[in-house]
mmCIF file with all atom_site columns, C-alpha atoms in Angstrom:
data_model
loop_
_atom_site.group_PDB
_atom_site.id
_atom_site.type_symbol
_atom_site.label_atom_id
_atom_site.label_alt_id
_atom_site.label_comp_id
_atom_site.label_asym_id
_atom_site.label_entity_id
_atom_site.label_seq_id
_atom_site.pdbx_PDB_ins_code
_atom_site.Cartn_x
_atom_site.Cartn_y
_atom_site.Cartn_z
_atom_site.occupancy
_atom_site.B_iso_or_equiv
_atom_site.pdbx_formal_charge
_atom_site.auth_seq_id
_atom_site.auth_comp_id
_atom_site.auth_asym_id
_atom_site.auth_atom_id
_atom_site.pdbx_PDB_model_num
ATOM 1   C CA . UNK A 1 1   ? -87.075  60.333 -95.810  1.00 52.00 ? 16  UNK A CA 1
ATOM 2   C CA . UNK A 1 2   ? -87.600  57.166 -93.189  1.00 66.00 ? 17  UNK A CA 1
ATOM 3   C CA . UNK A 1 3   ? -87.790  54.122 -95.148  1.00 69.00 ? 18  UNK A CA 1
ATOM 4   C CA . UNK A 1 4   ? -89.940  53.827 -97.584  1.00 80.00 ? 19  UNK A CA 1
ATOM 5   C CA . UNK A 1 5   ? -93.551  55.239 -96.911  1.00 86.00 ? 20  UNK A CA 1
ATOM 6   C CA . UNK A 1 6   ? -92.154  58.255 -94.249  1.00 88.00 ? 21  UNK A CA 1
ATOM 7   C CA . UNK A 1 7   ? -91.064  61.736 -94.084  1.00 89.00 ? 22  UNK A CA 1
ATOM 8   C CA . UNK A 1 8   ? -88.830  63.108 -90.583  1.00 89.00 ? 23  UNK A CA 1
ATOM 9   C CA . UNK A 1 9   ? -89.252  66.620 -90.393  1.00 85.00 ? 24  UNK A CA 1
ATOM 10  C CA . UNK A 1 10  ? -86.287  68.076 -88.184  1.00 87.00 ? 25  UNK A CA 1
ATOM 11  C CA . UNK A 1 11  ? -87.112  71.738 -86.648  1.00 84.00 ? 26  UNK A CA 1
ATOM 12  C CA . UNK A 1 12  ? -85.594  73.838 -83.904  1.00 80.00 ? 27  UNK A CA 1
ATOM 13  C CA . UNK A 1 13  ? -88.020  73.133 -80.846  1.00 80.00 ? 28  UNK A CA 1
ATOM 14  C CA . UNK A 1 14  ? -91.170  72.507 -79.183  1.00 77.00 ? 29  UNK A CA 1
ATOM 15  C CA . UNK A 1 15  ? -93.189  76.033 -80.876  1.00 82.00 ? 30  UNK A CA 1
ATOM 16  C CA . UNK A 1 16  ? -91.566  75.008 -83.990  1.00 85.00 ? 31  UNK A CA 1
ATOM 17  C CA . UNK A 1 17  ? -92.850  71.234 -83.668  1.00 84.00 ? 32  UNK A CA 1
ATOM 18  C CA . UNK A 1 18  ? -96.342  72.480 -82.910  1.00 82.00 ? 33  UNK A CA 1
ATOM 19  C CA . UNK A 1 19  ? -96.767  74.588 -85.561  1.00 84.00 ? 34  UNK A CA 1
ATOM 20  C CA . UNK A 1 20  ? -96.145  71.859 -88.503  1.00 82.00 ? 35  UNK A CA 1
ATOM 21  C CA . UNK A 1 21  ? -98.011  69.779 -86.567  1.00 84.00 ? 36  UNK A CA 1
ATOM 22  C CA . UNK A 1 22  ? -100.522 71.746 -86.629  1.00 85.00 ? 37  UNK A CA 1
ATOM 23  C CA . UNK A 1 23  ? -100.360 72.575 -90.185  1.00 85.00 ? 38  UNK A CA 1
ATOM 24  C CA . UNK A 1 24  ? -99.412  69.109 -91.758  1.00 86.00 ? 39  UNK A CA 1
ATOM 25  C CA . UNK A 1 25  ? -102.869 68.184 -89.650  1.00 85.00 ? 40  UNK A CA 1
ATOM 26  C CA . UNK A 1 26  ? -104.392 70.555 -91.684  1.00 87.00 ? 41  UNK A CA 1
ATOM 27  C CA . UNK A 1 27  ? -103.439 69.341 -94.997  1.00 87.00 ? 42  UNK A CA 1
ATOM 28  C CA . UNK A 1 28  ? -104.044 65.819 -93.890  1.00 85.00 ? 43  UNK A CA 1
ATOM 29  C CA . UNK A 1 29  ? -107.517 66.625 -93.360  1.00 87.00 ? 44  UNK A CA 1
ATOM 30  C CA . UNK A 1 30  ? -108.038 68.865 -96.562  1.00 89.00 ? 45  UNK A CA 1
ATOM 31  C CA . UNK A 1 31  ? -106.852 65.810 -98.483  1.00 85.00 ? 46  UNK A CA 1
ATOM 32  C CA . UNK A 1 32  ? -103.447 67.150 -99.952  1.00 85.00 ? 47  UNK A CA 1
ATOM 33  C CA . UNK A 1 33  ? -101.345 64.814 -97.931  1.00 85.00 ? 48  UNK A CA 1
ATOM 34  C CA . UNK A 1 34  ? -101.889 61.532 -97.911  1.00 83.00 ? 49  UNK A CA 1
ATOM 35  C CA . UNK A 1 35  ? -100.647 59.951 -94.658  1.00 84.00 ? 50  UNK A CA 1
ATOM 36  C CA . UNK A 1 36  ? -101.636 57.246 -91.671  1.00 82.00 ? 51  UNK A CA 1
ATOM 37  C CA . UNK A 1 37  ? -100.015 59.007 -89.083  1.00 84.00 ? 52  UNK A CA 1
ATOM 38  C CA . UNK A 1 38  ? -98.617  62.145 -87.804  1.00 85.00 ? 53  UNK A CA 1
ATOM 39  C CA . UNK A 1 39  ? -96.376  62.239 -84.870  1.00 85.00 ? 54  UNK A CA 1
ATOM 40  C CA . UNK A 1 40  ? -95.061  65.161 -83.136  1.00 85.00 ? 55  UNK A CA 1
ATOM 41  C CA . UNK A 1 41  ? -91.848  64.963 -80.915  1.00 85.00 ? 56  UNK A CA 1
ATOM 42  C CA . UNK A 1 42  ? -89.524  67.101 -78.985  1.00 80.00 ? 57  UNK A CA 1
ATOM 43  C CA . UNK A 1 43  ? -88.205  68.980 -82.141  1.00 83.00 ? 58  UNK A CA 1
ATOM 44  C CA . UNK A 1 44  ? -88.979  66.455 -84.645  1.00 86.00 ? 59  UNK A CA 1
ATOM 45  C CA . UNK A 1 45  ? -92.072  65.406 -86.829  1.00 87.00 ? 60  UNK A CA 1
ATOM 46  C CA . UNK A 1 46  ? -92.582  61.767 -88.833  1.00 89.00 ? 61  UNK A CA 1
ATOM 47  C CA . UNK A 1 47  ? -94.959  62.095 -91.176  1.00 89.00 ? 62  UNK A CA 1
ATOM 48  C CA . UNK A 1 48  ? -95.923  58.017 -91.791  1.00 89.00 ? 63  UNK A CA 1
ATOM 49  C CA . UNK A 1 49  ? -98.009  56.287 -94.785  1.00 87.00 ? 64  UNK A CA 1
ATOM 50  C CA . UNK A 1 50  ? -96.951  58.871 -97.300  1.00 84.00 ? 65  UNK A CA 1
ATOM 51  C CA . UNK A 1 51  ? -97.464  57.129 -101.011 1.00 84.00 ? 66  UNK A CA 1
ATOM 52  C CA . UNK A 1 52  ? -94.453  59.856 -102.544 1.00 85.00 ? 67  UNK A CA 1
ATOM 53  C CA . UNK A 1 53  ? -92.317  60.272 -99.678  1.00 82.00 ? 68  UNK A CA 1
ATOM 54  C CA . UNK A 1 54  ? -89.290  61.915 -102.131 1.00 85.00 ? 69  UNK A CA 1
ATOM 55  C CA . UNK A 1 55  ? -92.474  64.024 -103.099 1.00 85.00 ? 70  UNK A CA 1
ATOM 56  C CA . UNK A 1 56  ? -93.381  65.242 -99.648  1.00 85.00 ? 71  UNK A CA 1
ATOM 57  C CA . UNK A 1 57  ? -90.197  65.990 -98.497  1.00 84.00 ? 72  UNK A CA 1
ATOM 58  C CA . UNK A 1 58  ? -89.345  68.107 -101.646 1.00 85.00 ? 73  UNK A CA 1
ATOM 59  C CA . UNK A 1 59  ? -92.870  70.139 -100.687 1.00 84.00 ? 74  UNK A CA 1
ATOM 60  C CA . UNK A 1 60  ? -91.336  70.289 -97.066  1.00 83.00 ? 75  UNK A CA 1
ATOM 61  C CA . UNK A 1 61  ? -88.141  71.799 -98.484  1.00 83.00 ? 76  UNK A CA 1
ATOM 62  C CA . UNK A 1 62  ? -89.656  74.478 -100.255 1.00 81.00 ? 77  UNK A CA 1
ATOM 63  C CA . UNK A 1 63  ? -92.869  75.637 -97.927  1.00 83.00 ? 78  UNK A CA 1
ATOM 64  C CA . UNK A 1 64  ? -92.453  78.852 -96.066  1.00 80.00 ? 79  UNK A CA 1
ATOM 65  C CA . UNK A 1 65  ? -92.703  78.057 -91.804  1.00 81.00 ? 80  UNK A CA 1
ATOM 66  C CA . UNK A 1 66  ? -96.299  77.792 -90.907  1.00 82.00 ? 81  UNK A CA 1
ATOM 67  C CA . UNK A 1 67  ? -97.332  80.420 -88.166  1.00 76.00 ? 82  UNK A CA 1
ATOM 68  C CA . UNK A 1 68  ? -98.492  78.505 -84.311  1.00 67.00 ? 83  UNK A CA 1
ATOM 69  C CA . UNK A 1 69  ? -102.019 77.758 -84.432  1.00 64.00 ? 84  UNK A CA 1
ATOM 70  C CA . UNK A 1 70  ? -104.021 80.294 -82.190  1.00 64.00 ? 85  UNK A CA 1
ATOM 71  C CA . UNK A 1 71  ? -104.274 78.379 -78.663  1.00 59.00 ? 86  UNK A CA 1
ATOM 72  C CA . UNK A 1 72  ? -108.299 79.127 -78.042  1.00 57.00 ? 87  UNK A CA 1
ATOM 73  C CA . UNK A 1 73  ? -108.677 76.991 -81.345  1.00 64.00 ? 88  UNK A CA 1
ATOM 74  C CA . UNK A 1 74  ? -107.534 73.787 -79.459  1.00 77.00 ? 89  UNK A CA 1
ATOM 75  C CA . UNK A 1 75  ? -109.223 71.728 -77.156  1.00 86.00 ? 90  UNK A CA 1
ATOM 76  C CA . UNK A 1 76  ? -109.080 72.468 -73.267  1.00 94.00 ? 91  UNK A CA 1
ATOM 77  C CA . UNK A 1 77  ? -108.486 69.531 -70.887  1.00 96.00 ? 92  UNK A CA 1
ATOM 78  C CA . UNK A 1 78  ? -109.018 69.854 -66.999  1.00 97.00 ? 93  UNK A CA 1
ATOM 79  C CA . UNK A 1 79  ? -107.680 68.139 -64.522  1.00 98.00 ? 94  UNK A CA 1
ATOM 80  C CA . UNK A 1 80  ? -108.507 67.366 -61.131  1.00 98.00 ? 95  UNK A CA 1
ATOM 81  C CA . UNK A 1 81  ? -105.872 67.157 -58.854  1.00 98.00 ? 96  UNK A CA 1
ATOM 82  C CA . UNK A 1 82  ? -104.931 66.403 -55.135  1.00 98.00 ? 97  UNK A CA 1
ATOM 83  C CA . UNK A 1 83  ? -101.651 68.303 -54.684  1.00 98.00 ? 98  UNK A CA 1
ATOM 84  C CA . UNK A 1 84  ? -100.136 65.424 -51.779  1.00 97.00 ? 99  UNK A CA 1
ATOM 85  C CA . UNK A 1 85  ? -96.876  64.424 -53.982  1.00 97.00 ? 100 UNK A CA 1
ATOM 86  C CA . UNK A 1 86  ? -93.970  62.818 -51.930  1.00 97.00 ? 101 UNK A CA 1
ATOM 87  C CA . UNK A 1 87  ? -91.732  65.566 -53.811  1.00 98.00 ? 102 UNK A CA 1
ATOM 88  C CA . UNK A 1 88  ? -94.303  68.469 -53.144  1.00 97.00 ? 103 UNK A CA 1
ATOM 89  C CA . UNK A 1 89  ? -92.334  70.107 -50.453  1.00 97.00 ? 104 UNK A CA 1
ATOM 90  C CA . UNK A 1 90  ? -89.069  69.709 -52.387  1.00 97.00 ? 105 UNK A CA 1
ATOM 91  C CA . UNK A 1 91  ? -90.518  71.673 -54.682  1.00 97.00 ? 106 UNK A CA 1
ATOM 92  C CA . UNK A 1 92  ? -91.396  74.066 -53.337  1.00 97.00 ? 107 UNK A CA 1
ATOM 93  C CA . UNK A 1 93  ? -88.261  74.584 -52.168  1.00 97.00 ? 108 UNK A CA 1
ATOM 94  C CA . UNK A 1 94  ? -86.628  74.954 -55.511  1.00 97.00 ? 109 UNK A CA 1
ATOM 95  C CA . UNK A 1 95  ? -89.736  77.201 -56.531  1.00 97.00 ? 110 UNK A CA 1
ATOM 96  C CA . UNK A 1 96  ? -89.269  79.462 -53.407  1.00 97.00 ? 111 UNK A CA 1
ATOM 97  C CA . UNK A 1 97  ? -92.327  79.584 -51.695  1.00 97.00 ? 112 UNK A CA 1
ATOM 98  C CA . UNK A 1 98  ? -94.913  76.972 -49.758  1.00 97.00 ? 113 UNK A CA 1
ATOM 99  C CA . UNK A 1 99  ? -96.543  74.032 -50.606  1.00 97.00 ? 114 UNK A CA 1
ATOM 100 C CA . UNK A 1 100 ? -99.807  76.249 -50.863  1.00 97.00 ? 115 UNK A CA 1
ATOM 101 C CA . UNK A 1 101 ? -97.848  78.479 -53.248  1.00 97.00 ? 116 UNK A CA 1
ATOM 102 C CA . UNK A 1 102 ? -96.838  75.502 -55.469  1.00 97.00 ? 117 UNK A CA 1
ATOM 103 C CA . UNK A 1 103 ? -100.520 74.541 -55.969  1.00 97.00 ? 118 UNK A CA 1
ATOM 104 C CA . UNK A 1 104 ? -101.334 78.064 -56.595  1.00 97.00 ? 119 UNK A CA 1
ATOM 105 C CA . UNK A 1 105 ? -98.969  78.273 -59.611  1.00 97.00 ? 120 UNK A CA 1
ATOM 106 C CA . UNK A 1 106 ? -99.504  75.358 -61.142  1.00 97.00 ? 121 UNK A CA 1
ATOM 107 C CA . UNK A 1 107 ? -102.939 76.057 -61.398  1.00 97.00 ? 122 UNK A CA 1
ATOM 108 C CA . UNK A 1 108 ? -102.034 79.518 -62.447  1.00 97.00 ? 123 UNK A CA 1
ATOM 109 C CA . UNK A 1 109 ? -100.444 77.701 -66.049  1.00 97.00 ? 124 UNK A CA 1
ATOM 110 C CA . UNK A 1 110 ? -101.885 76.410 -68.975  1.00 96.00 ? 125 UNK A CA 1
ATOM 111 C CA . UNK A 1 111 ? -99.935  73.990 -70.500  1.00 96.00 ? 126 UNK A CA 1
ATOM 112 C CA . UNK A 1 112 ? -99.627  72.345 -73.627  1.00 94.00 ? 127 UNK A CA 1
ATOM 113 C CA . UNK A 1 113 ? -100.049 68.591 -75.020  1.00 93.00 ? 128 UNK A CA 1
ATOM 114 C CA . UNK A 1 114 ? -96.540  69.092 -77.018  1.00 92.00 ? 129 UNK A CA 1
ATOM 115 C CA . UNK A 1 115 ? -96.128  65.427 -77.973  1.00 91.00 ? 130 UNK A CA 1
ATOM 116 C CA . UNK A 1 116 ? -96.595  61.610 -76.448  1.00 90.00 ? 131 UNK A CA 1
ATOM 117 C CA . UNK A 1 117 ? -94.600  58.796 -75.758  1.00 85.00 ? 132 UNK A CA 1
ATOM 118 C CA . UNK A 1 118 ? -92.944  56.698 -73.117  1.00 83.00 ? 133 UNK A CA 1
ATOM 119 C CA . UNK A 1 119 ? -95.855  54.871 -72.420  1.00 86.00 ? 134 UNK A CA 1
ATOM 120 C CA . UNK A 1 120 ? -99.550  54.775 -73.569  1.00 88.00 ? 135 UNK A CA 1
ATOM 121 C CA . UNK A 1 121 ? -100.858 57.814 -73.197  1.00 91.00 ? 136 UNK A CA 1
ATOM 122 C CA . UNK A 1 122 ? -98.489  59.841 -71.459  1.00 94.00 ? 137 UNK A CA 1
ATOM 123 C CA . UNK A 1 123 ? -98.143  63.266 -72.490  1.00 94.00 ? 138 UNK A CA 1
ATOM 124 C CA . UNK A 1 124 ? -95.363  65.653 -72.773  1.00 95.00 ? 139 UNK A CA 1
ATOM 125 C CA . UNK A 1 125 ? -97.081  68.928 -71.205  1.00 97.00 ? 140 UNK A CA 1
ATOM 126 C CA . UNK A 1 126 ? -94.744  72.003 -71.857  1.00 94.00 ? 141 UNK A CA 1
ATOM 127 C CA . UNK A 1 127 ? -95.986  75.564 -70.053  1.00 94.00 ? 142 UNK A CA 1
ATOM 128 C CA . UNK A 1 128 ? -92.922  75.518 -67.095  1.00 95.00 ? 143 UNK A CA 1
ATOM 129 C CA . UNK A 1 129 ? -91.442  78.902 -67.093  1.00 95.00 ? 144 UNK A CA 1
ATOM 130 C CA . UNK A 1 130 ? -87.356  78.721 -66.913  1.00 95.00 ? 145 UNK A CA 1
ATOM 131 C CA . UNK A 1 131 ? -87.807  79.362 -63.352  1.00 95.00 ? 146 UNK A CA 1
ATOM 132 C CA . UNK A 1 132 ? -90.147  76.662 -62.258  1.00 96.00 ? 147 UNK A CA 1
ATOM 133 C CA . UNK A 1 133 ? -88.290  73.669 -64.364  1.00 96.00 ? 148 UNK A CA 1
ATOM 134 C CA . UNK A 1 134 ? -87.141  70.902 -61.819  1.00 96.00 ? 149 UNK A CA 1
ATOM 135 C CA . UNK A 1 135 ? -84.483  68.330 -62.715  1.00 96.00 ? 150 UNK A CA 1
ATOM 136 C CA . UNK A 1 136 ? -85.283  64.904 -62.647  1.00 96.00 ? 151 UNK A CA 1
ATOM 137 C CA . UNK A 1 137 ? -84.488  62.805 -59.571  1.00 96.00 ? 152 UNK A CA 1
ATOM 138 C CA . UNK A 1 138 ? -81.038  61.055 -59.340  1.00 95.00 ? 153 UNK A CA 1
ATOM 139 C CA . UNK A 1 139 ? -82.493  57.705 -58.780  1.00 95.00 ? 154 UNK A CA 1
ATOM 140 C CA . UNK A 1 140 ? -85.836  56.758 -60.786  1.00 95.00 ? 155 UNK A CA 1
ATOM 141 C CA . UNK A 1 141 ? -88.197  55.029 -58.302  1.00 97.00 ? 156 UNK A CA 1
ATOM 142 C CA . UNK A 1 142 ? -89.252  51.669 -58.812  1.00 96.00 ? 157 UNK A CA 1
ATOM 143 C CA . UNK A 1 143 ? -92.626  52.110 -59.490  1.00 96.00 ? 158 UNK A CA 1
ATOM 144 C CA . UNK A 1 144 ? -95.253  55.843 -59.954  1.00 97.00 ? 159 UNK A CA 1
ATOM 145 C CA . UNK A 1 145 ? -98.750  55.283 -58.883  1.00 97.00 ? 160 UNK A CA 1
ATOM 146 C CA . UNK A 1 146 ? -101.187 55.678 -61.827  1.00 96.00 ? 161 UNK A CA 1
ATOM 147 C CA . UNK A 1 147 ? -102.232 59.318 -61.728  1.00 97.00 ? 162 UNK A CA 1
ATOM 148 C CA . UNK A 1 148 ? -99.617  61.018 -60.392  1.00 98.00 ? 163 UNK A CA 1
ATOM 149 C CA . UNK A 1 149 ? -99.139  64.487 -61.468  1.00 98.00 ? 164 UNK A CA 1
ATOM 150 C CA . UNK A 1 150 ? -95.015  65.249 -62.206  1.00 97.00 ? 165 UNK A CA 1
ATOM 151 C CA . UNK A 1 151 ? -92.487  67.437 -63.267  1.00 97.00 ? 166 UNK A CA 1
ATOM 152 C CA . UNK A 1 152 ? -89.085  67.059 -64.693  1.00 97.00 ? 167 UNK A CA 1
ATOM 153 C CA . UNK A 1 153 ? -86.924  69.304 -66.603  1.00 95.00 ? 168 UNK A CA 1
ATOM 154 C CA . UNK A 1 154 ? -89.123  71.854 -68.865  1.00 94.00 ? 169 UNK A CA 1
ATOM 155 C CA . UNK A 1 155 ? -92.587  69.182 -68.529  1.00 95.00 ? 170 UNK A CA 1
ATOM 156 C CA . UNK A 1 156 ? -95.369  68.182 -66.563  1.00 97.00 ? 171 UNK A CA 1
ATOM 157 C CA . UNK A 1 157 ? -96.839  65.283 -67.205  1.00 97.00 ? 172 UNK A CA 1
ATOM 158 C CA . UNK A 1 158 ? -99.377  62.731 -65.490  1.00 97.00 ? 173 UNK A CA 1
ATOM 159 C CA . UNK A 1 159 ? -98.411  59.183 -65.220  1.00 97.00 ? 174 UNK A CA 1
ATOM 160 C CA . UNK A 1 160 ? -101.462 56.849 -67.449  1.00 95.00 ? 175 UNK A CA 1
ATOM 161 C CA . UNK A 1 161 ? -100.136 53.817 -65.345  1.00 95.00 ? 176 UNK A CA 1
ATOM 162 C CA . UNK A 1 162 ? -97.929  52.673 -63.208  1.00 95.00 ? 177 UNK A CA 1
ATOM 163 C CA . UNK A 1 163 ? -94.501  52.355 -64.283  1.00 95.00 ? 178 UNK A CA 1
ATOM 164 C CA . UNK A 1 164 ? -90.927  53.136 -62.912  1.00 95.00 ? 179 UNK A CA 1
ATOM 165 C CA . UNK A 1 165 ? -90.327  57.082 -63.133  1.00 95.00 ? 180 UNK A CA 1
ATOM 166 C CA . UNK A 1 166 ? -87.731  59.473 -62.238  1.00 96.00 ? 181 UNK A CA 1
ATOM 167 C CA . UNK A 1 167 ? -90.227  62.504 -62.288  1.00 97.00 ? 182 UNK A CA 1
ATOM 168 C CA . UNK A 1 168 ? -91.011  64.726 -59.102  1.00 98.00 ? 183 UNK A CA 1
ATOM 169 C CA . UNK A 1 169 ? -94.362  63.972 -58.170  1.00 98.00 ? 184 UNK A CA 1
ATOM 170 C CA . UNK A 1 170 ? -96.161  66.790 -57.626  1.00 97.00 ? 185 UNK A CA 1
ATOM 171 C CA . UNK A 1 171 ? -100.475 65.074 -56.978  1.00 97.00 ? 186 UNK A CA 1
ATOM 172 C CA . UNK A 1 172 ? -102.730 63.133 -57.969  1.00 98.00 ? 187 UNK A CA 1
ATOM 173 C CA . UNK A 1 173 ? -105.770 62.353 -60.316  1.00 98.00 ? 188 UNK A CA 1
ATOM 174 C CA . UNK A 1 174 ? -108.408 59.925 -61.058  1.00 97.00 ? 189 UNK A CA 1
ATOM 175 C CA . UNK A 1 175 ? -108.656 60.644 -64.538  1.00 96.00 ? 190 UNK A CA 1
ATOM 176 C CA . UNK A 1 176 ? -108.233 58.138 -67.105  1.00 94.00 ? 191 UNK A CA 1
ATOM 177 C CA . UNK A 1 177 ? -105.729 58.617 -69.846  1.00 93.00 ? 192 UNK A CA 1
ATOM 178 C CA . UNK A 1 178 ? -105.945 56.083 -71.777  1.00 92.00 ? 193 UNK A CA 1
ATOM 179 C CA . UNK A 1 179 ? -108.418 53.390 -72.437  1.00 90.00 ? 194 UNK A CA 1
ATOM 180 C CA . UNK A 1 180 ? -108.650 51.040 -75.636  1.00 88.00 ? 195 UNK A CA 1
ATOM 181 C CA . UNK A 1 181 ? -112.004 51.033 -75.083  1.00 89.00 ? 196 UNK A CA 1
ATOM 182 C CA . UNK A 1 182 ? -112.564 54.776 -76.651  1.00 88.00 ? 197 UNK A CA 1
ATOM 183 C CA . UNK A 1 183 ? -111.826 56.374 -79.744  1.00 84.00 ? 198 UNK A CA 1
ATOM 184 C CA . UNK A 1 184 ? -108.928 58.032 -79.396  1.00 84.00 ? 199 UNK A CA 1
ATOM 185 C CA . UNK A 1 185 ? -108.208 55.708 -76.281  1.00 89.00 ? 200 UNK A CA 1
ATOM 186 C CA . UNK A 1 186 ? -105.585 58.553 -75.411  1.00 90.00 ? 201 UNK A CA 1
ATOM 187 C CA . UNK A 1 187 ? -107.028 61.711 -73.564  1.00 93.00 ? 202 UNK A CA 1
ATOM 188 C CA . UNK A 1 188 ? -104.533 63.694 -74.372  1.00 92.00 ? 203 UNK A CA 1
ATOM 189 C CA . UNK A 1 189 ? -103.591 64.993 -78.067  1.00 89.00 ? 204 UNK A CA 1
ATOM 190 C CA . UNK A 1 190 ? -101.117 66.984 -79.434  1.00 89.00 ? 205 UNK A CA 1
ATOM 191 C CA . UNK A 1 191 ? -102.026 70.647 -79.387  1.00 88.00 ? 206 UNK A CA 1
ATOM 192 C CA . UNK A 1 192 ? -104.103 70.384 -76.498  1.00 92.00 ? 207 UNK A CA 1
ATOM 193 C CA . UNK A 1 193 ? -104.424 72.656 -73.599  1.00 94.00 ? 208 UNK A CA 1
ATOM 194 C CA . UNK A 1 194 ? -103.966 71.687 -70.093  1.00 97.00 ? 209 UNK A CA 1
ATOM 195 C CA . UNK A 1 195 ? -105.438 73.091 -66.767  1.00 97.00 ? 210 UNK A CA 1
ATOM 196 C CA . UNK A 1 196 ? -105.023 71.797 -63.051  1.00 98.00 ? 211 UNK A CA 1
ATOM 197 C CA . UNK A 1 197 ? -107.180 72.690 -60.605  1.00 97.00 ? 212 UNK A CA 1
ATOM 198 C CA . UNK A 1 198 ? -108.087 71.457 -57.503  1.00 94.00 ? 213 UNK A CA 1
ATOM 199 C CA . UNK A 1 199 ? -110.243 68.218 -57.367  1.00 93.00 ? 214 UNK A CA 1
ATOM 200 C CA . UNK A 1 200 ? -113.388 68.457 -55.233  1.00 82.00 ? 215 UNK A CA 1
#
């Protein structure tokens, strides 16, 4: 338990994480859990606004480890992107191949919306095989243009605003990822699917 109206559920990763997410969603929306919010992580889940929280977490305990949801059932995003990063040829370095070969495999990838945070509406998109991950840079610039498409580690993500970022920037888009104005304001949701292509 987390206070007094939440549940943390602690798993073993990111397939792990999606697949409670997934079903605790489920049982939200069937009515048998009652909850405000649920709010996937990097191997964590907080289930908030429970009424029984003691209650929940004993159900937790005892339920058998829901199978991943089947990834044509979720949502497909696309994204238009202009692959001109500043760290696009040091990428391809570490990746082995050319800037056109970069774009080519990224595009190749679906990714997944595993969980959000940082800032409003950014996304943590896993998808990176081991051999594509990137480490962050040493020194975080000062400021990330809104839009840009990056990598660190085992994510891609695109930046909803401009902020200071250590990511390798990898493009650019013009979509909007989050707006108040909209319900959800955030474009991307957990579960999600995520394509790059080229923007025209």
């Amino acid at each position: 338990m987390v206070g007094r109206s939440a549940v943390l559920l602690e798993v073993g990763g990111h397939d792990e994480v999606a697949a409670w997410y997934a079903e605790l969603t489920r049982r939200k929306d069937r009515g048998e859990l009652t909850a405000v919010d649920i709010v996937p992580a990097a191997r964590t889940v907080l289930i908030d606004g429970v009424t029984n929280p003691l209650e929940v977490a004993e159900t937790l305990a005892k339920a058998a480890e829901p199978g991943r949801p089947e990834k044509g059932e979720s949502q497909l995003i696309t994204v238009p992107t202009v692959y001109d990063g500043l760290d696009l040829a040091d990428i391809a370095e570490r990746w082995n191949t050319s800037p056109e070969g970069v774009v080519r495999r990224h595009q190749e990838l679906e990714f997944e919306v595993a969980f959000c945070g940082f800032a409003p509406g950014f996304a943590y998109l896993t998808g990176l095989p081991p051999d594509l991950r990137v480490p962050r840079l040493d020194e975080p610039r000062v400021s990330v243009p809104r839009g840009s498409v990056a990598l660190a580690d085992e994510y891609t993500a695109v930046y909803p605003a401009a902020s200071p970022g250590g990511w390798r920037l990898l493009g650019r888009t013009d979509l909007v990822l989050f707006d108040l104005d909209r319900d959800p304001p955030s474009t991307f949701r957990p579960g999600a699917r995520v394509r790059f292509e080229e923007a025209r």
